[in-house]
Amino acid sequence: MKSGVVAGMAVLGLAGAPGVALADGGPAAQDRPGLAVVPNAQASAKVAADGTLLQSKGIKSLTKPAAGVYCVRFLDPLLKVDELTPVATLVATGSTPWGIVMARTTPSVECGNRADTLSVYTGTAAVGRSDLPFYLVIP
């Protein structure tokens, strides 16, 4: 059943829907990260373009060292980043251009070559790496 849920989320992400069921944080989401409602996920996040963690589950930290680069560390020390199958999709907003989001499960220079850190890259074909909001799910 778990693989069916992941496949469904991936299809929704490709269709432009967020693909992640997140709790409505309302105005409080501006002040602190809200809890994401994703009962079958090990971790998830809703990330603003500037790197602000708006909603999350199982995320220890998120940093943004450069344009279009986000470094994610998880609460669960048993999660092996190189064994994950992350699903990342861009957030559809009125001003979001067609873009690209990629998750890298091997250490990257931008994220300090840390084996416990997932690197996420966003950008557009026209500009290259640029800051775009995204959702992340770790099934």
Coordinates of N, CA and C in Angstrom, one line a residue:
M1 N 0.8 -1.2 0.0 CA 0.0 0.0 0.0 C 0.9 1.3 0.0
K2 N 2.0 1.2 0.7 CA 2.8 2.4 0.8 C 3.3 2.8 -0.5
S3 N 3.7 1.9 -1.4 CA 4.2 2.3 -2.7 C 3.1 2.9 -3.6
G4 N 1.9 2.5 -3.4 CA 0.8 3.1 -4.1 C 0.6 4.6 -3.7
V5 N 0.7 4.9 -2.4 CA 0.6 6.2 -1.9 C 1.7 7.1 -2.5
V6 N 3.0 6.6 -2.5 CA 4.1 7.3 -3.1 C 3.9 7.6 -4.6
A7 N 3.4 6.6 -5.3 CA 3.2 6.8 -6.7 C 2.1 7.8 -7.0
G8 N 1.1 7.8 -6.2 CA 0.0 8.7 -6.3 C 0.5 10.1 -6.0
M9 N 1.4 10.3 -5.0 CA 1.9 11.6 -4.7 C 2.8 12.1 -5.9
A10 N 3.5 11.2 -6.5 CA 4.4 11.6 -7.6 C 3.6 12.1 -8.8
V11 N 2.5 11.3 -9.1 CA 1.6 11.7 -10.2 C 1.0 13.1 -9.9
L12 N 0.5 13.3 -8.7 CA -0.1 14.6 -8.4 C 0.9 15.7 -8.5
G13 N 2.2 15.4 -8.1 CA 3.2 16.4 -8.2 C 3.5 16.8 -9.7
L14 N 3.5 15.8 -10.6 CA 3.7 16.1 -12.0 C 2.6 16.9 -12.6
A15 N 1.4 16.7 -12.0 CA 0.2 17.3 -12.6 C 0.1 18.8 -12.1
G16 N 1.0 19.2 -11.2 CA 0.9 20.6 -10.7 C 0.3 20.7 -9.3
A17 N -0.4 19.6 -8.8 CA -1.0 19.7 -7.5 C 0.2 19.5 -6.5
P18 N 0.0 20.0 -5.3 CA 1.1 19.9 -4.3 C 1.5 18.4 -4.0
G19 N 0.6 17.5 -4.0 CA 0.9 16.1 -3.8 C 1.2 15.8 -2.4
V20 N 0.9 16.7 -1.4 CA 1.2 16.5 0.0 C 0.0 17.0 0.8
A21 N -0.5 16.2 1.7 CA -1.6 16.6 2.5 C -1.0 17.3 3.7
L22 N -1.1 18.6 3.8 CA -0.5 19.4 4.8 C -1.6 20.1 5.6
A23 N -1.4 20.2 6.9 CA -2.4 20.9 7.7 C -2.3 22.4 7.4
D24 N -3.5 23.1 7.5 CA -3.6 24.5 7.2 C -3.0 25.2 8.5
G25 N -1.8 25.8 8.3 CA -1.2 26.5 9.4 C -1.8 27.8 9.7
G26 N -2.6 28.4 8.8 CA -3.2 29.7 9.0 C -2.2 30.8 9.3
P27 N -2.6 31.8 10.0 CA -1.6 32.9 10.3 C -0.4 32.5 11.2
A28 N -0.6 31.4 12.0 CA 0.4 31.0 12.9 C 1.6 30.4 12.1
A29 N 1.4 30.0 10.9 CA 2.5 29.4 10.0 C 3.5 30.5 9.8
Q30 N 3.2 31.8 9.9 CA 4.2 32.8 9.7 C 5.1 32.9 10.9
D31 N 4.6 32.5 12.1 CA 5.4 32.7 13.3 C 6.2 31.4 13.6
R32 N 5.8 30.3 13.3 CA 6.5 29.0 13.7 C 6.1 27.9 12.7
P33 N 6.9 27.0 12.5 CA 6.6 25.9 11.6 C 5.4 25.1 12.1
G34 N 4.4 24.9 11.3 CA 3.2 24.1 11.7 C 3.5 22.6 11.5
L35 N 2.7 21.8 12.0 CA 2.8 20.4 11.9 C 2.2 19.9 10.6
A36 N 2.9 19.1 9.8 CA 2.4 18.5 8.6 C 1.6 17.3 8.9
V37 N 0.5 17.1 8.3 CA -0.3 15.9 8.5 C 0.0 14.9 7.4
V38 N 0.9 14.0 7.6 CA 1.4 13.0 6.7 C 1.6 11.7 7.4
P39 N 0.6 11.0 7.8 CA 0.7 9.8 8.7 C 1.6 8.7 8.2
N40 N 1.8 8.5 6.9 CA 2.6 7.4 6.3 C 4.0 7.9 5.9
A41 N 4.3 9.1 6.1 CA 5.6 9.6 5.7 C 6.6 9.6 6.9
Q42 N 7.8 9.4 6.6 CA 8.9 9.5 7.7 C 9.2 10.9 8.0
A43 N 9.1 11.7 6.9 CA 9.4 13.2 7.1 C 8.7 13.9 5.9
S44 N 8.4 15.2 6.2 CA 7.9 16.0 5.1 C 8.1 17.5 5.5
A45 N 8.1 18.4 4.5 CA 8.3 19.8 4.7 C 7.6 20.6 3.6
K46 N 7.1 21.8 4.0 CA 6.6 22.8 3.1 C 7.6 24.0 3.3
V47 N 8.4 24.3 2.3 CA 9.5 25.3 2.4 C 9.2 26.5 1.5
A48 N 9.3 27.7 2.1 CA 9.2 28.9 1.4 C 10.5 29.2 0.5
A49 N 10.3 30.0 -0.5 CA 11.5 30.3 -1.4 C 12.7 30.8 -0.6
D50 N 12.5 31.5 0.5 CA 13.6 32.0 1.2 C 14.2 31.0 2.2
G51 N 13.7 29.8 2.2 CA 14.2 28.7 3.1 C 13.5 28.6 4.4
T52 N 12.4 29.4 4.6 CA 11.7 29.3 5.8 C 10.9 28.0 5.8
L53 N 11.0 27.2 6.9 CA 10.3 26.0 7.1 C 8.9 26.3 7.6
L54 N 7.9 26.2 6.7 CA 6.5 26.6 7.0 C 5.7 25.5 7.8
Q55 N 5.9 24.3 7.3 CA 5.3 23.1 7.9 C 6.2 21.9 7.8
S56 N 6.2 21.1 8.9 CA 7.2 20.0 8.8 C 6.8 18.8 9.7
K57 N 7.4 17.7 9.4 CA 7.3 16.5 10.2 C 8.7 15.8 10.1
G58 N 9.3 15.5 11.2 CA 10.6 14.8 11.1 C 11.8 15.5 10.6
I59 N 11.7 16.9 10.5 CA 12.8 17.7 10.0 C 13.5 18.3 11.2
K60 N 14.8 18.1 11.3 CA 15.7 18.6 12.4 C 16.1 20.0 12.1
S61 N 16.5 20.3 10.8 CA 16.9 21.6 10.4 C 16.9 21.7 8.9
L62 N 16.8 23.0 8.4 CA 16.8 23.3 7.0 C 17.6 24.6 6.9
T63 N 18.6 24.5 6.1 CA 19.4 25.7 5.9 C 19.5 26.0 4.4
K64 N 19.8 27.3 4.0 CA 19.8 27.7 2.6 C 21.1 28.4 2.4
P65 N 22.2 27.7 2.0 CA 23.5 28.3 1.8 C 23.7 29.1 0.6
A66 N 22.9 28.9 -0.4 CA 23.0 29.7 -1.7 C 21.7 29.7 -2.4
A67 N 21.6 30.5 -3.5 CA 20.4 30.6 -4.3 C 20.0 29.2 -4.8
G68 N 18.8 28.9 -4.6 CA 18.2 27.6 -5.1 C 18.8 26.3 -4.4
V69 N 19.5 26.5 -3.3 CA 20.1 25.3 -2.6 C 19.5 25.3 -1.2
Y70 N 19.0 24.1 -0.8 CA 18.4 23.9 0.5 C 19.0 22.6 1.1
C71 N 19.4 22.6 2.4 CA 20.1 21.5 3.0 C 19.1 21.0 4.2
V72 N 18.7 19.8 4.1 CA 17.7 19.2 5.0 C 18.3 18.1 5.9
R73 N 18.2 18.2 7.2 CA 18.6 17.2 8.1 C 17.4 16.7 8.8
F74 N 17.4 15.4 9.2 CA 16.2 14.8 9.7 C 16.3 14.5 11.2
L75 N 15.2 14.4 11.9 CA 15.2 14.1 13.4 C 15.6 12.7 13.7
D76 N 15.2 11.8 12.8 CA 15.5 10.4 13.0 C 16.9 10.1 12.6
P77 N 17.8 9.8 13.6 CA 19.2 9.5 13.2 C 19.4 8.2 12.4
L78 N 18.4 7.4 12.4 CA 18.5 6.1 11.7 C 18.1 6.2 10.2
L79 N 17.6 7.4 9.8 CA 17.3 7.6 8.4 C 18.7 7.7 7.6
K80 N 18.9 6.9 6.7 CA 20.1 6.9 5.9 C 19.8 7.7 4.6
V81 N 20.3 8.9 4.5 CA 20.0 9.7 3.3 C 20.2 9.1 2.0
D82 N 21.3 8.3 1.9 CA 21.6 7.7 0.6 C 20.7 6.5 0.3
E83 N 19.8 6.1 1.2 CA 18.9 5.1 0.9 C 17.4 5.6 0.8
L84 N 17.2 6.9 0.8 CA 15.9 7.5 0.7 C 15.5 7.6 -0.7
T85 N 14.1 7.7 -0.9 CA 13.5 8.0 -2.2 C 12.7 9.2 -2.0
P86 N 13.3 10.4 -1.9 CA 12.5 11.6 -1.7 C 11.6 12.0 -2.9
V87 N 10.5 12.7 -2.5 CA 9.6 13.2 -3.5 C 9.6 14.7 -3.3
A88 N 10.0 15.5 -4.3 CA 10.0 17.0 -4.1 C 9.2 17.6 -5.3
T89 N 8.3 18.5 -5.0 CA 7.6 19.2 -6.0 C 7.5 20.7 -5.7
L90 N 7.5 21.5 -6.7 CA 7.4 22.9 -6.5 C 6.0 23.3 -6.1
V91 N 5.9 24.3 -5.3 CA 4.6 24.9 -4.8 C 4.1 25.7 -6.0
A92 N 2.8 25.5 -6.4 CA 2.2 26.3 -7.5 C 1.6 27.6 -6.9
T93 N 2.2 28.7 -7.3 CA 1.7 30.0 -6.9 C 1.4 30.8 -8.1
G94 N 0.8 32.0 -7.9 CA 0.5 32.8 -9.1 C 1.8 33.3 -9.8
S95 N 2.9 33.4 -9.0 CA 4.1 34.0 -9.6 C 5.2 32.9 -9.8
T96 N 4.9 31.6 -9.5 CA 5.9 30.6 -9.7 C 6.1 30.3 -11.2
P97 N 7.3 30.5 -11.7 CA 7.5 30.1 -13.1 C 7.6 28.6 -13.2
W98 N 7.6 28.1 -14.4 CA 7.8 26.7 -14.6 C 9.3 26.5 -14.2
G99 N 9.5 25.5 -13.4 CA 10.8 25.3 -12.8 C 11.1 23.9 -12.6
I100 N 12.2 23.7 -11.9 CA 12.8 22.4 -11.6 C 13.1 22.3 -10.2
V101 N 12.8 21.1 -9.6 CA 13.3 20.8 -8.2 C 13.9 19.4 -8.2
M102 N 15.1 19.3 -7.6 CA 15.8 18.0 -7.6 C 16.2 17.8 -6.1
A103 N 16.2 16.5 -5.7 CA 16.7 16.1 -4.4 C 17.9 15.2 -4.6
R104 N 19.0 15.5 -3.9 CA 20.2 14.7 -4.1 C 20.5 13.9 -2.8
T105 N 20.6 12.6 -2.9 CA 20.8 11.8 -1.7 C 22.3 11.4 -1.4
T106 N 23.2 12.0 -2.1 CA 24.6 11.8 -1.9 C 25.2 13.2 -1.4
P107 N 26.2 13.1 -0.6 CA 26.8 14.4 -0.1 C 27.1 15.4 -1.2
S108 N 26.8 16.7 -0.8 CA 27.1 17.8 -1.8 C 28.0 18.8 -1.2
V109 N 28.8 19.5 -2.0 CA 29.7 20.5 -1.5 C 28.8 21.7 -0.9
E110 N 27.7 22.0 -1.5 CA 26.9 23.1 -1.0 C 26.4 22.8 0.4
C111 N 26.1 21.6 0.8 CA 25.6 21.2 2.1 C 26.7 20.6 3.0
G112 N 27.9 21.0 2.7 CA 29.0 20.6 3.6 C 29.5 19.1 3.5
N113 N 29.2 18.5 2.4 CA 29.6 17.1 2.2 C 29.1 16.2 3.3
R114 N 28.0 16.5 3.9 CA 27.5 15.7 5.0 C 26.7 14.5 4.5
A115 N 26.9 13.3 5.0 CA 26.2 12.1 4.6 C 24.8 12.1 5.2
D116 N 24.6 12.9 6.3 CA 23.2 12.9 6.9 C 22.4 14.1 6.4
T117 N 22.7 14.7 5.3 CA 22.0 15.8 4.8 C 21.5 15.6 3.4
L118 N 20.2 15.9 3.2 CA 19.6 15.8 1.9 C 19.7 17.2 1.2
S119 N 20.2 17.2 0.0 CA 20.3 18.5 -0.7 C 19.2 18.6 -1.7
V120 N 18.5 19.8 -1.7 CA 17.4 20.0 -2.6 C 17.8 21.3 -3.4
Y121 N 17.6 21.2 -4.7 CA 17.9 22.3 -5.6 C 16.7 22.7 -6.4
T122 N 16.5 24.0 -6.5 CA 15.3 24.6 -7.3 C 15.9 25.6 -8.3
G123 N 15.1 25.8 -9.3 CA 15.5 26.8 -10.3 C 14.7 26.7 -11.6
T124 N 15.1 27.4 -12.6 CA 14.4 27.4 -13.9 C 15.5 27.3 -15.0
A125 N 15.0 26.8 -16.1 CA 15.9 26.7 -17.3 C 16.5 28.0 -17.7
A126 N 15.7 29.1 -17.6 CA 16.2 30.4 -18.1 C 17.2 31.0 -17.1
V127 N 17.1 30.8 -15.8 CA 17.9 31.5 -14.8 C 18.9 30.6 -14.2
G128 N 18.6 29.3 -14.2 CA 19.5 28.3 -13.4 C 19.0 28.3 -12.0
R129 N 19.9 28.0 -11.0 CA 19.4 27.9 -9.6 C 18.8 29.2 -9.2
S130 N 17.6 29.1 -8.7 CA 16.9 30.2 -8.1 C 16.0 29.8 -7.0
D131 N 15.6 30.7 -6.1 CA 14.8 30.3 -4.9 C 13.4 30.2 -5.3
L132 N 12.8 28.9 -5.1 CA 11.4 28.6 -5.4 C 10.9 27.8 -4.2
P133 N 9.6 28.0 -3.9 CA 9.0 27.3 -2.8 C 8.8 25.8 -3.2
F134 N 8.9 24.9 -2.3 CA 8.7 23.5 -2.6 C 8.1 22.6 -1.5
Y135 N 7.6 21.5 -1.8 CA 7.2 20.5 -0.8 C 8.2 19.3 -0.9
L136 N 8.4 18.7 0.2 CA 9.3 17.5 0.3 C 8.6 16.4 1.1
V137 N 8.6 15.2 0.6 CA 8.1 14.1 1.3 C 9.1 12.9 1.3
I138 N 9.3 12.4 2.4 CA 10.2 11.2 2.6 C 9.3 10.0 2.9
P139 N 8.9 9.2 2.0 CA 8.0 8.1 2.2 C 8.6 7.1 3.2

